Tab-separated table of C-alpha atoms in Angstrom:
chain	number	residue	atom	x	y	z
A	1	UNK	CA	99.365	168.448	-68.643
A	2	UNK	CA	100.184	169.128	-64.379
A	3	UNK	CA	103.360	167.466	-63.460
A	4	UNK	CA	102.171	164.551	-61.373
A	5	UNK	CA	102.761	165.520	-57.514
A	6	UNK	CA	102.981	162.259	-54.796
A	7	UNK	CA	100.389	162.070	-52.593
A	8	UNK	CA	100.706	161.394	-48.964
A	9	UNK	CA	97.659	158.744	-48.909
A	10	UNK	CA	97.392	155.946	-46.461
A	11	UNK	CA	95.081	153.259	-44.637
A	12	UNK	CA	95.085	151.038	-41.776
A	13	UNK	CA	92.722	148.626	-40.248
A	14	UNK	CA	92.377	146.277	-38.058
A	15	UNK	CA	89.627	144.019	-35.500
A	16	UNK	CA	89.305	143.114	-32.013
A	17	UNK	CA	87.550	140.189	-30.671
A	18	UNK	CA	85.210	140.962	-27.132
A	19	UNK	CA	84.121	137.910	-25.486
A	20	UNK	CA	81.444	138.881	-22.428
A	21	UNK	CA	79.771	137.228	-20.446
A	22	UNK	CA	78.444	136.922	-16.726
A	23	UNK	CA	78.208	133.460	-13.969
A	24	UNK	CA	77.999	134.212	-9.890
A	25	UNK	CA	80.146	136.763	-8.660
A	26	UNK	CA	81.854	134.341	-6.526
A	27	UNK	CA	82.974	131.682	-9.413
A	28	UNK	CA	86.270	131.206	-11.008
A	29	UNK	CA	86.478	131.597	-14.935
A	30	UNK	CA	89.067	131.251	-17.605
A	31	UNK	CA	89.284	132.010	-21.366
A	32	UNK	CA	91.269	129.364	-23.119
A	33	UNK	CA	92.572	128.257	-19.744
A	34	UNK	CA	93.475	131.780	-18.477
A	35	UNK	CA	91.977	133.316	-15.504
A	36	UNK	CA	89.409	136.161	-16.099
A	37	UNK	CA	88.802	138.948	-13.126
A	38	UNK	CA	85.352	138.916	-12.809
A	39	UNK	CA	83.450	142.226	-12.012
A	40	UNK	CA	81.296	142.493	-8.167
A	41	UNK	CA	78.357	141.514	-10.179
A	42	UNK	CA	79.542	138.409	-11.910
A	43	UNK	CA	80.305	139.965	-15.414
A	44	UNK	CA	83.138	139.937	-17.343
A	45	UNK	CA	84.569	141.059	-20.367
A	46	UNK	CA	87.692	139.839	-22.097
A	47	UNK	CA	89.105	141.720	-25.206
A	48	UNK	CA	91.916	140.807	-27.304
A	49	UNK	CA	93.282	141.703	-31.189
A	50	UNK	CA	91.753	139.280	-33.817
A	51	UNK	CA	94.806	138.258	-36.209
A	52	UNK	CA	93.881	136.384	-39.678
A	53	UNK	CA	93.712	132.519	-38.726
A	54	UNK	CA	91.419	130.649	-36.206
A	55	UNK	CA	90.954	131.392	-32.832
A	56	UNK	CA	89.739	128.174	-30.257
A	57	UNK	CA	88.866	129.652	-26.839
A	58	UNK	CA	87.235	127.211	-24.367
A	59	UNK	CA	85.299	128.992	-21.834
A	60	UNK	CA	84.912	127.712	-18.294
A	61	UNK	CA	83.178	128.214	-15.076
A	62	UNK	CA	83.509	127.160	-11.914
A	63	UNK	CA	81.530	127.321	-8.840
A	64	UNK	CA	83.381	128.270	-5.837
A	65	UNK	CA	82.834	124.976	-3.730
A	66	UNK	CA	84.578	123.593	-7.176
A	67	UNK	CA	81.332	120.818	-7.112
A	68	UNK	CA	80.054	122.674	-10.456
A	69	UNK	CA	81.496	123.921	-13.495
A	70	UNK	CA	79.695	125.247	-16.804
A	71	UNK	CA	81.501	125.753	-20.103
A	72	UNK	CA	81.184	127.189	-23.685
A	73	UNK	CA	83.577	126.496	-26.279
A	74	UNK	CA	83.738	129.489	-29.183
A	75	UNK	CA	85.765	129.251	-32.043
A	76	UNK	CA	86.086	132.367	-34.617
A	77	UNK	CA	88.015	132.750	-37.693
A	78	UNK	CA	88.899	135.870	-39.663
A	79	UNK	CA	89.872	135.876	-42.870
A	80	UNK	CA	92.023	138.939	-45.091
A	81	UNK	CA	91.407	138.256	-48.553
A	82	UNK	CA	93.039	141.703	-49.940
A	83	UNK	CA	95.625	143.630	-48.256
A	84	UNK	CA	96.898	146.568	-49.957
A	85	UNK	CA	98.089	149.398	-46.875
A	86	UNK	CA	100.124	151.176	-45.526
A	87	UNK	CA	100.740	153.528	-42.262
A	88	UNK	CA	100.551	157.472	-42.242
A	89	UNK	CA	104.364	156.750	-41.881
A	90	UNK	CA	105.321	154.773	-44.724
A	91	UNK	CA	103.157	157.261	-47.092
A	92	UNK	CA	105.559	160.213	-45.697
A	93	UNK	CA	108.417	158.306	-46.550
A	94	UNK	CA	107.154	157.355	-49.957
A	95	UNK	CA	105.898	161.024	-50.683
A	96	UNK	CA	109.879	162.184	-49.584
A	97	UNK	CA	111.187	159.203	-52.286
């Protein structure tokens, strides 16, 4: 029988959440009450990491004259049921164990 040899093997993953979106160039908007730079044409895009657990982001417009305001309220929840990982640098150091 071969001698059994370690083996540097290894996995990571992980998400990111994108919330987009567009209103008048000229508005004021904010992602769960922070301020989002929006783009000449009124678009925006606002990325962040997406841990386990629920995220609550309120979404608000408002028109410049501050008479106006629109809003959307998105909520998203991830969920890691199995975890078994580790990085490229944790398998070296187990392969040198």
């Amino acid at each position: 029988m071969p001698p059994v040899r370690p083996r540097k093997f290894w996995l990571v993953a992980d998400a990111e959440l994108i919330i987009h979106g567009a209103t008048e160039p000229d508005a004021t908007v904010t992602i769960g009450g922070r301020p989002i730079k929006l783009n000449p044409d009124g678009t925006f895009r606002f990325q962040m990491a997406f841990p386990d657990g629920l995220i609550d982001y309120p979404i608000m417009a408002v028109a410049v004259d501050g008479e106006q305001n629109r809003s959307i309220h998105m909520k998203f929840t991830r969920e890691t049921p199995e975890r078994r990982t580790n990085t490229k640098e944790e398998a070296v150091l187990e392969w040198m164990s």
